[in-house]
Short mmCIF file of C-alpha atoms and ligand atoms in Angstrom, two decimals:
data_model
loop_
_atom_site.label_atom_id
_atom_site.label_comp_id
_atom_site.label_asym_id
_atom_site.label_seq_id
_atom_site.Cartn_x
_atom_site.Cartn_y
_atom_site.Cartn_z
CA MET A 203 60.60 -53.40 51.31
CA THR A 204 57.07 -52.23 49.98
CA PHE A 205 55.59 -52.09 46.99
CA SER A 206 56.25 -48.95 45.77
CA LEU A 207 53.18 -49.24 42.94
CA ALA A 208 50.05 -48.86 45.34
CA ASP A 209 50.14 -47.81 48.82
CA GLY A 210 49.56 -50.18 51.80
CA TYR A 211 50.86 -53.59 49.85
CA ASP A 212 54.04 -55.36 50.60
CA SER A 213 54.22 -57.34 46.93
CA LEU A 214 52.28 -56.88 43.51
CA GLU A 215 51.19 -60.25 44.62
CA ASP A 216 49.64 -58.69 47.60
CA PHE A 217 48.13 -56.08 46.03
CA LEU A 218 46.64 -58.83 43.28
CA ASP A 219 45.29 -60.97 45.65
CA ALA A 220 43.66 -58.25 47.82
CA ARG A 221 42.05 -56.33 44.94
CA ALA A 222 41.52 -59.44 42.44
CA PRO A 223 40.92 -62.36 44.32
CA ASN A 224 41.14 -65.62 42.73
CA GLN A 225 42.01 -64.43 39.06
CA PRO A 226 45.02 -65.95 37.97
CA GLU A 227 45.06 -65.09 34.24
CA PHE A 228 44.47 -61.36 35.21
CA HIS A 229 47.35 -61.65 37.76
CA GLN A 230 49.57 -63.38 35.23
CA ALA A 231 49.01 -60.70 32.50
CA VAL A 232 49.47 -57.79 35.20
CA THR A 233 51.97 -58.82 36.54
CA GLU A 234 53.76 -59.61 33.17
CA VAL A 235 53.25 -55.86 32.47
CA THR A 236 54.04 -54.79 35.85
CA ASP A 237 58.10 -55.23 35.62
CA ASP A 238 58.13 -53.73 32.50
CA ILE A 239 56.36 -50.03 33.34
CA LYS A 240 57.58 -50.01 36.86
CA PRO A 241 60.79 -48.51 36.14
CA ILE A 242 58.85 -46.06 34.19
CA ILE A 243 56.66 -45.19 36.54
CA ASP A 244 58.87 -44.87 39.30
CA ALA A 245 60.77 -42.29 37.14
CA HIS A 246 57.88 -40.01 36.38
CA PRO A 247 56.72 -38.55 40.08
CA GLU A 248 53.21 -37.34 38.27
CA PHE A 249 52.16 -40.88 37.21
CA LYS A 250 52.65 -41.77 40.89
CA SER A 251 50.84 -39.50 42.45
CA ALA A 252 48.01 -39.65 40.05
CA ASN A 253 48.25 -43.17 41.32
CA ILE A 254 48.03 -44.48 37.44
CA PHE A 255 49.05 -48.24 38.50
CA GLU A 256 46.04 -48.79 40.59
CA ARG A 257 43.47 -46.97 38.58
CA LEU A 258 45.11 -48.62 35.09
CA VAL A 259 44.39 -52.26 36.94
CA GLU A 260 40.71 -51.54 37.56
CA PRO A 261 38.33 -51.87 34.61
CA GLU A 262 36.02 -49.08 34.41
CA GLN A 263 33.22 -51.18 34.07
CA VAL A 264 32.81 -55.04 34.67
CA ILE A 265 28.81 -56.09 33.26
CA SER A 266 27.62 -59.56 33.62
CA PHE A 267 23.96 -60.39 32.62
CA ARG A 268 22.17 -63.63 32.14
CA VAL A 269 21.36 -65.10 29.02
CA ALA A 270 18.27 -67.63 28.93
CA TRP A 271 17.52 -68.80 25.40
CA GLN A 272 15.86 -71.89 24.10
CA ASN A 273 17.62 -74.80 22.50
CA ASP A 274 16.35 -76.97 19.59
CA ALA A 275 14.69 -79.43 21.97
CA ASN A 276 12.80 -76.71 23.25
CA GLU A 277 14.44 -76.23 26.50
CA ILE A 278 15.59 -73.50 28.39
CA GLU A 279 19.21 -72.77 29.18
CA VAL A 280 20.98 -70.41 31.00
CA ASN A 281 24.30 -68.69 30.23
CA ARG A 282 26.20 -65.89 31.73
CA GLY A 283 27.43 -62.87 29.39
CA TYR A 284 29.90 -60.60 29.98
CA ARG A 285 31.49 -57.16 28.85
CA VAL A 286 34.53 -56.02 30.58
CA GLN A 287 35.16 -52.26 29.49
CA PHE A 288 38.43 -52.19 30.92
CA ASN A 289 40.28 -48.45 30.09
CA GLY A 290 38.80 -45.82 27.73
CA ALA A 291 41.27 -43.12 28.46
CA ILE A 292 42.11 -43.05 24.42
CA GLY A 293 38.62 -44.10 22.73
CA PRO A 294 35.58 -46.27 22.76
CA PHE A 295 36.02 -49.48 24.49
CA LYS A 296 37.15 -52.05 21.60
CA GLY A 297 37.74 -55.75 21.74
CA GLY A 298 36.07 -58.91 20.89
CA LEU A 299 33.31 -61.44 22.17
CA ARG A 300 34.55 -64.99 22.87
CA PHE A 301 32.05 -67.98 23.17
CA HIS A 302 33.87 -70.33 25.19
CA PRO A 303 33.05 -72.49 28.50
CA SER A 304 36.45 -71.32 29.61
CA VAL A 305 35.20 -67.67 29.68
CA ASN A 306 34.83 -65.82 33.38
CA THR A 307 35.60 -62.64 34.97
CA SER A 308 39.24 -63.69 35.21
CA VAL A 309 39.84 -64.71 31.38
CA LEU A 310 38.04 -61.26 30.11
CA LYS A 311 39.86 -59.12 32.63
CA PHE A 312 43.43 -60.60 31.38
CA LEU A 313 41.85 -60.11 27.68
CA GLY A 314 40.42 -56.54 28.50
CA PHE A 315 43.95 -55.39 29.96
CA GLU A 316 45.73 -56.70 27.21
CA GLN A 317 43.67 -55.56 24.74
CA THR A 318 44.03 -51.83 25.79
CA PHE A 319 47.83 -51.82 25.57
CA LYS A 320 47.37 -53.48 22.02
CA ASN A 321 44.88 -50.78 20.78
CA ALA A 322 47.29 -48.47 21.98
CA LEU A 323 49.86 -49.53 19.86
CA THR A 324 48.04 -49.64 16.57
CA GLY A 325 47.65 -45.67 16.88
CA LEU A 326 44.39 -45.72 16.33
CA PRO A 327 41.49 -43.97 19.21
CA MET A 328 40.58 -47.17 20.66
CA GLY A 329 40.14 -47.97 24.55
CA GLY A 330 39.99 -51.66 25.79
CA GLY A 331 37.42 -54.20 26.09
CA LYS A 332 36.65 -57.36 26.27
CA GLY A 333 33.54 -60.02 26.19
CA GLY A 334 31.32 -63.05 25.90
CA SER A 335 29.83 -66.02 27.46
CA ASP A 336 30.48 -69.30 29.08
CA PHE A 337 28.41 -70.36 26.00
CA ASP A 338 29.68 -73.44 23.94
CA PRO A 339 28.72 -73.46 20.57
CA SER A 340 30.54 -76.67 19.66
CA GLY A 341 27.82 -78.84 18.26
CA ARG A 342 24.97 -76.53 18.48
CA SER A 343 22.63 -76.17 15.05
CA ASP A 344 22.89 -72.69 13.56
CA GLN A 345 19.22 -72.40 14.84
CA GLU A 346 20.87 -72.52 18.10
CA ILE A 347 23.77 -70.13 17.53
CA MET A 348 21.06 -67.34 16.28
CA ARG A 349 18.85 -67.88 19.30
CA PHE A 350 21.67 -67.49 21.52
CA CYS A 351 23.27 -64.33 19.50
CA ASN A 352 19.69 -62.83 19.65
CA ALA A 353 19.80 -63.36 23.61
CA PHE A 354 23.04 -62.13 24.11
CA MET A 355 22.18 -59.02 22.23
CA GLN A 356 19.26 -58.55 24.06
CA GLN A 357 21.34 -57.59 27.13
CA LEU A 358 24.21 -56.55 25.72
CA TYR A 359 22.88 -53.63 23.60
CA ARG A 360 22.46 -51.21 26.51
CA TYR A 361 26.04 -51.23 27.12
CA ILE A 362 27.62 -50.83 23.66
CA GLY A 363 27.27 -47.91 20.87
CA PRO A 364 29.76 -46.40 18.27
CA ASP A 365 30.67 -43.87 20.97
CA ILE A 366 30.81 -46.15 23.91
CA ASP A 367 32.02 -49.49 23.38
CA VAL A 368 32.57 -51.36 19.65
CA PRO A 369 32.68 -55.56 20.19
CA ALA A 370 33.97 -57.65 17.59
CA GLY A 371 34.63 -61.42 17.04
CA ASP A 372 37.06 -63.44 18.89
CA ILE A 373 37.23 -67.28 19.63
CA ASN A 374 34.07 -69.00 18.36
CA VAL A 375 32.72 -65.55 17.33
CA GLY A 376 33.24 -65.24 14.08
CA ALA A 377 31.23 -63.47 10.81
CA ARG A 378 28.45 -65.57 11.25
CA GLU A 379 28.12 -64.61 14.77
CA ILE A 380 28.40 -61.14 13.93
CA GLY A 381 26.10 -61.18 11.33
CA TYR A 382 23.61 -62.65 14.12
CA LEU A 383 24.68 -60.02 16.49
CA PHE A 384 24.67 -57.33 14.19
CA GLY A 385 21.29 -57.97 13.02
CA ALA A 386 19.72 -58.08 16.78
CA TYR A 387 21.10 -54.60 17.67
CA ARG A 388 19.56 -53.08 14.74
CA ARG A 389 16.03 -54.84 15.34
CA ILE A 390 16.57 -53.91 19.22
CA THR A 391 17.63 -50.61 19.01
CA ASN A 392 16.22 -49.28 15.22
CA ARG A 393 19.58 -47.99 14.41
CA PHE A 394 22.21 -49.27 11.78
CA GLN A 395 25.20 -48.28 12.99
CA GLY A 396 28.36 -49.29 12.90
CA VAL A 397 28.30 -51.17 17.01
CA LEU A 398 30.34 -54.06 15.69
CA THR A 399 33.07 -54.72 13.84
CA GLY A 400 34.02 -57.92 11.55
CA LYS A 401 30.55 -57.61 9.78
CA GLY A 402 29.93 -58.90 6.31
CA GLN A 403 30.90 -56.40 3.45
CA SER A 404 27.58 -55.89 2.34
CA PHE A 405 26.32 -54.35 5.74
CA GLY A 406 29.36 -51.98 6.57
CA GLY A 407 32.44 -54.78 6.92
CA SER A 408 35.88 -54.20 5.88
CA GLU A 409 37.58 -55.85 3.21
CA MET A 410 40.67 -58.01 4.78
CA ARG A 411 38.89 -57.84 8.71
CA THR A 412 39.14 -61.64 8.65
CA GLU A 413 42.26 -62.46 7.38
CA ALA A 414 44.07 -59.03 9.44
CA THR A 415 45.03 -60.86 12.66
CA GLY A 416 46.94 -63.42 10.69
CA TYR A 417 48.34 -61.46 8.00
CA GLY A 418 49.01 -58.84 10.64
CA LEU A 419 51.36 -61.39 12.74
CA VAL A 420 53.31 -62.25 9.60
CA TYR A 421 54.12 -58.54 8.51
CA PHE A 422 55.36 -58.09 11.95
CA LEU A 423 57.41 -61.35 11.71
CA ALA A 424 58.92 -60.30 8.72
CA GLU A 425 59.86 -57.03 10.30
CA MET A 426 61.63 -58.90 13.00
CA LEU A 427 63.40 -60.83 10.71
CA LYS A 428 64.46 -57.84 8.53
CA HIS A 429 65.74 -55.99 11.73
CA ASP A 430 68.10 -58.95 12.16
CA SER A 431 69.17 -58.91 8.49
CA ASP A 432 66.93 -61.86 7.80
CA ASP A 433 63.72 -63.00 5.71
CA LEU A 434 61.05 -65.60 5.62
CA ASP A 435 61.84 -67.10 2.64
CA GLY A 436 62.84 -71.01 3.24
CA LYS A 437 62.04 -70.85 6.91
CA SER A 438 60.16 -73.45 8.54
CA VAL A 439 57.39 -72.73 10.71
CA ILE A 440 55.14 -74.87 13.01
CA ILE A 441 51.70 -72.69 14.24
CA SER A 442 49.38 -74.18 16.75
CA GLY A 443 45.44 -73.51 16.17
CA ALA A 444 43.31 -74.13 12.71
CA GLY A 445 41.13 -71.34 13.09
CA ASN A 446 40.86 -67.67 11.62
CA VAL A 447 44.49 -66.58 13.06
CA ALA A 448 46.41 -69.66 12.57
CA THR A 449 45.14 -70.58 8.88
CA HIS A 450 45.77 -66.81 7.63
CA ALA A 451 49.04 -66.60 9.46
CA ALA A 452 50.05 -70.03 7.64
CA GLU A 453 48.83 -68.89 4.03
CA LYS A 454 50.54 -65.33 4.09
CA ALA A 455 53.78 -67.29 5.62
CA VAL A 456 53.60 -69.33 2.58
CA SER A 457 52.80 -67.09 0.12
CA LEU A 458 56.06 -65.13 1.37
CA GLY A 459 58.12 -68.57 0.86
CA ALA A 460 58.04 -69.99 4.39
CA LYS A 461 57.04 -74.05 4.77
CA VAL A 462 54.46 -73.92 7.43
CA ILE A 463 54.54 -77.78 8.60
CA THR A 464 52.41 -77.95 11.69
CA LEU A 465 48.86 -76.78 12.58
CA SER A 466 46.65 -77.92 15.39
CA ASP A 467 43.08 -78.70 16.89
CA SER A 468 42.01 -79.21 20.38
CA ALA A 469 42.23 -82.87 19.89
CA GLY A 470 46.01 -82.82 18.48
CA PHE A 471 48.29 -82.03 15.64
CA ILE A 472 49.09 -82.93 11.94
CA HIS A 473 52.83 -82.61 10.75
CA ASP A 474 53.09 -81.91 7.28
CA PRO A 475 56.90 -82.43 6.52
CA ASP A 476 56.46 -81.10 2.63
CA GLY A 477 54.46 -78.16 4.03
CA LEU A 478 51.00 -76.67 3.57
CA THR A 479 50.19 -75.24 0.25
CA GLN A 480 46.81 -72.71 -0.35
CA GLU A 481 44.93 -75.72 -1.69
CA LYS A 482 45.64 -77.62 2.07
CA ILE A 483 45.13 -74.28 3.81
CA ASP A 484 41.69 -74.11 1.93
CA TRP A 485 40.40 -78.14 2.90
CA VAL A 486 41.22 -77.03 6.72
CA ARG A 487 39.27 -74.17 6.63
CA ALA A 488 36.22 -75.92 4.89
CA HIS A 489 37.22 -78.74 7.15
CA LYS A 490 36.69 -77.11 10.37
CA ALA A 491 34.04 -75.35 9.82
CA LYS A 492 31.90 -78.47 9.90
CA LYS A 493 30.51 -79.61 13.10
CA GLY A 494 32.14 -81.47 15.55
CA THR A 495 35.51 -82.20 13.01
CA THR A 496 39.06 -83.15 14.07
CA LEU A 497 42.31 -82.20 12.00
CA GLU A 498 43.25 -85.81 12.00
CA ALA A 499 41.31 -86.37 8.39
CA TYR A 500 44.03 -83.83 6.91
CA VAL A 501 46.38 -87.06 7.16
CA SER A 502 44.19 -89.23 5.06
CA LYS A 503 43.90 -86.74 2.60
CA PHE A 504 47.50 -84.75 2.34
CA GLY A 505 49.56 -87.22 3.97
CA GLY A 506 51.78 -86.29 6.77
CA ASP A 507 51.47 -87.22 10.76
CA TRP A 508 48.77 -87.02 13.36
CA THR A 509 49.91 -86.65 17.10
CA ALA A 510 46.80 -86.79 19.44
CA GLY A 511 46.30 -84.99 22.65
CA LYS A 512 49.56 -82.58 22.33
CA GLY A 513 50.91 -78.86 20.67
CA PRO A 514 53.16 -79.04 17.91
CA TRP A 515 56.41 -77.49 20.05
CA GLY A 516 58.09 -80.76 19.94
CA VAL A 517 58.77 -80.64 16.16
CA LYS A 518 61.99 -78.99 14.83
CA ALA A 519 61.25 -75.31 13.21
CA ASP A 520 62.78 -71.89 12.67
CA ILE A 521 59.75 -70.11 13.99
CA ALA A 522 57.02 -71.09 16.18
CA ALA A 523 53.76 -69.46 16.37
CA PRO A 524 51.01 -70.13 19.22
CA CYS A 525 47.57 -69.03 17.70
CA ALA A 526 45.14 -71.25 19.51
CA THR A 527 44.48 -70.25 23.16
CA GLN A 528 46.10 -68.62 26.51
CA ASN A 529 48.62 -70.73 28.23
CA GLU A 530 48.97 -73.41 25.74
CA LEU A 531 52.59 -73.46 25.47
CA ASP A 532 54.27 -74.33 28.79
CA LYS A 533 57.72 -74.28 30.05
CA ASP A 534 58.75 -77.71 29.04
CA SER A 535 57.25 -76.73 25.39
CA ALA A 536 59.44 -73.65 25.63
CA LYS A 537 62.50 -75.36 26.39
CA MET A 538 61.88 -77.99 23.92
CA LEU A 539 61.75 -75.20 21.35
CA ILE A 540 64.87 -73.65 22.58
CA ASP A 541 66.60 -76.52 22.49
CA ASN A 542 65.63 -77.38 18.86
CA GLY A 543 67.11 -73.89 17.70
CA VAL A 544 64.09 -71.66 17.29
CA LEU A 545 64.65 -68.44 15.82
CA ALA A 546 61.63 -66.73 16.50
CA VAL A 547 58.43 -67.26 18.25
CA ILE A 548 55.56 -65.16 17.83
CA GLU A 549 52.88 -65.13 19.72
CA GLY A 550 48.80 -64.90 17.40
CA ALA A 551 46.76 -65.80 20.28
CA ASN A 552 46.37 -63.50 23.41
CA MET A 553 48.89 -64.90 25.87
CA PRO A 554 49.60 -68.48 24.74
CA SER A 555 52.82 -68.49 26.93
CA THR A 556 52.47 -68.98 30.29
CA ALA A 557 54.68 -67.12 32.63
CA ALA A 558 57.36 -69.72 33.11
CA ALA A 559 57.46 -70.27 28.96
CA LYS A 560 57.70 -66.96 28.31
CA ALA A 561 60.44 -66.20 31.18
CA VAL A 562 62.50 -69.11 29.11
CA PHE A 563 61.99 -66.85 25.63
CA ARG A 564 63.14 -63.72 27.30
CA SER A 565 66.22 -65.12 28.83
CA ALA A 566 67.29 -66.94 25.53
CA ASP A 567 68.63 -65.17 22.80
CA ILE A 568 65.59 -65.62 20.15
CA LEU A 569 63.32 -63.14 19.02
CA PHE A 570 59.77 -63.06 20.83
CA ALA A 571 56.79 -61.35 20.00
CA PRO A 572 54.00 -61.11 22.23
CA GLY A 573 50.47 -61.28 21.31
CA LYS A 574 49.54 -57.68 22.31
CA ALA A 575 52.20 -56.33 19.41
CA ALA A 576 52.32 -59.21 16.81
CA ASN A 577 48.57 -59.83 16.85
CA ALA A 578 47.50 -55.96 16.76
CA GLY A 579 46.58 -56.59 12.88
CA GLY A 580 42.51 -57.74 13.70
CA VAL A 581 41.92 -54.86 16.04
CA ALA A 582 43.48 -52.38 13.79
CA VAL A 583 41.42 -53.34 10.67
CA SER A 584 38.41 -53.63 13.36
CA GLY A 585 39.74 -49.47 13.84
CA LEU A 586 39.55 -48.92 10.18
CA GLU A 587 36.16 -50.53 9.70
CA ILE A 588 34.94 -48.10 12.60
CA SER A 589 36.09 -44.71 10.15
CA GLN A 590 34.50 -46.39 6.98
CA ASP A 591 31.21 -46.94 8.62
CA ARG A 592 31.41 -43.42 9.95
CA MET A 593 32.08 -42.28 6.72
CA ARG A 594 30.01 -44.56 5.05
CA ARG A 595 32.35 -45.63 2.43
CA LEU A 596 34.38 -48.70 2.19
CA SER A 597 38.03 -49.03 1.34
CA ASP A 598 39.24 -51.78 -1.33
CA ALA A 599 41.16 -54.58 -0.13
CA ASP A 600 44.50 -53.63 -1.59
CA GLN A 601 44.45 -50.37 0.30
CA ILE A 602 43.61 -52.02 3.88
CA ASP A 603 46.00 -54.32 3.41
CA GLU A 604 48.85 -51.65 2.72
CA THR A 605 47.55 -49.77 5.98
CA LEU A 606 47.66 -52.78 7.89
CA GLU A 607 51.04 -53.47 6.79
CA GLY A 608 52.17 -50.04 7.65
CA ILE A 609 50.56 -50.43 11.26
CA MET A 610 52.28 -53.55 12.03
CA THR A 611 55.58 -51.98 10.57
CA ASP A 612 55.02 -48.69 13.19
CA ILE A 613 54.15 -51.38 16.07
CA HIS A 614 57.16 -52.60 15.48
CA ALA A 615 59.11 -49.71 15.24
CA ALA A 616 57.54 -48.77 18.57
CA CYS A 617 58.76 -52.01 20.62
CA VAL A 618 62.41 -51.34 18.91
CA GLU A 619 62.31 -47.94 20.38
CA GLU A 620 61.17 -48.71 23.40
CA GLY A 621 62.65 -52.32 24.01
CA THR A 622 66.34 -52.28 22.38
CA ARG A 623 69.09 -52.78 25.46
CA ASP A 624 72.76 -53.39 24.38
CA GLY A 625 71.56 -54.43 20.86
CA HIS A 626 68.81 -57.02 21.53
CA VAL A 627 65.20 -56.13 21.21
CA ASP A 628 63.15 -56.88 24.42
CA TYR A 629 59.89 -56.88 21.93
CA SER A 630 57.64 -57.91 25.74
CA LYS A 631 59.40 -54.67 27.49
CA GLY A 632 58.90 -52.45 24.17
CA ALA A 633 55.42 -53.07 23.67
CA ASN A 634 54.47 -52.99 27.41
CA ILE A 635 56.27 -49.68 27.36
CA ALA A 636 54.98 -48.14 23.97
CA GLY A 637 51.28 -48.98 25.00
CA PHE A 638 51.63 -47.65 28.89
CA ARG A 639 53.04 -44.43 27.96
CA LYS A 640 49.83 -43.78 25.36
CA VAL A 641 47.02 -44.61 28.07
CA ALA A 642 49.03 -43.63 31.05
CA ASP A 643 49.17 -40.06 29.30
CA ALA A 644 46.15 -39.65 28.48
CA MET A 645 44.64 -40.53 31.81
CA LEU A 646 46.79 -38.03 33.49
CA SER A 647 45.60 -35.55 30.98
CA GLN A 648 41.79 -36.16 31.70
CA GLY A 649 42.11 -35.74 35.33
CA VAL A 650 40.67 -37.90 38.18
CA GLY A 651 37.04 -39.23 38.16
N1 LIG B 868 39.51 -60.43 19.19
C1 LIG B 868 40.77 -59.56 18.68
C2 LIG B 868 41.65 -59.26 19.51
O1 LIG B 868 42.36 -60.18 20.18
C3 LIG B 868 39.94 -58.45 17.86
C4 LIG B 868 39.23 -57.52 18.64
C5 LIG B 868 38.44 -56.29 17.47
O2 LIG B 868 38.65 -56.61 16.36
O3 LIG B 868 37.97 -55.49 18.36
O4 LIG B 868 42.56 -58.36 19.28
#
């Protein structure tokens, strides 16, 4: 049997090995989507004859550039910068920048591919893109971060613009880095434009952008529970990560009556059986903002346990929210969660579950929300920031929060519509199909080129 979606290949694996060799994360992201969209393509000869599948999995542009910059010891360091402009069929490319040693073409192609579906799900006119650098900001001084951002933008500015591509933050790129990048863009181009989102509010940033991914995640979770005639009140939640997504998810979950009992970083995790409070979350944020800290200090401050070198997945809880990074949750962790009776797994990070872990979740009778649907709140508020920049008029926090909640409710509804079979909602399938339909229709309408 040959692989019906791409002529001349025996299987999807064969196709990916030939077209994108040595890109395991990208293969994982494409494989996960293909199973769900294949029946739709098979049922639509117009998608097949327009070769939509092969076009969808090939980025429009993959840009890579040298970033040379001077560190505090006056040495010249060289990093690699990237921008993957994956699919622009429904709007200018949009997606974050990540600064991390693990950044490479495979990781950015997986992220750009996921972003294409995620952005389509928001209902806002944004194509998919992703970028960043293998630069490791840990232990760097503020001056070094600024010089790196200046050098990075000195190359990136050629490829972006409000009608072309609008980057934002991702891992290790927050408000400080976006400020430096925006300043560099403005000085290089002599233009004050909404070319990045996640900006400070004094220069065109939106209210709630910082909170949006974590809050949106919990709005999505609340919708899932509501759909099952349940709610968050009194539920125990384990969260991994201690960054922007994790701490804001914790904050919103606590405010809706849940008990959040873990957070983690690359050194280990804390388990606080009494549950996090706003005070504890604020402390974690301030502590993690300092250079070279781990969460271990939490325990001497507030009690609980610290476990080094592990994620929190062995802690019994009703809800698990992986909010750190890709492939952080493996098959054994997934089985532990199921054995411990987890009700819902909700992905705050992008592709945090390995393919095998995801298979465990999807075959178990639990609620499973994939990142491309559940963590879309961040980019959704980025979309609102783009509109606000165009009008040069900012909305207030309550308005944005309400719109965010509405968008997450709509994404949930789209997943339910496309993913329900025999009374069970397969949210991954729903998200993949709903995102695919929108992008594929736009590609079809725009012809070949
Ligand atoms: N990096 C975020 C994501 O994974 C947000 C991207 C954006 O706001 O453009 O969706």
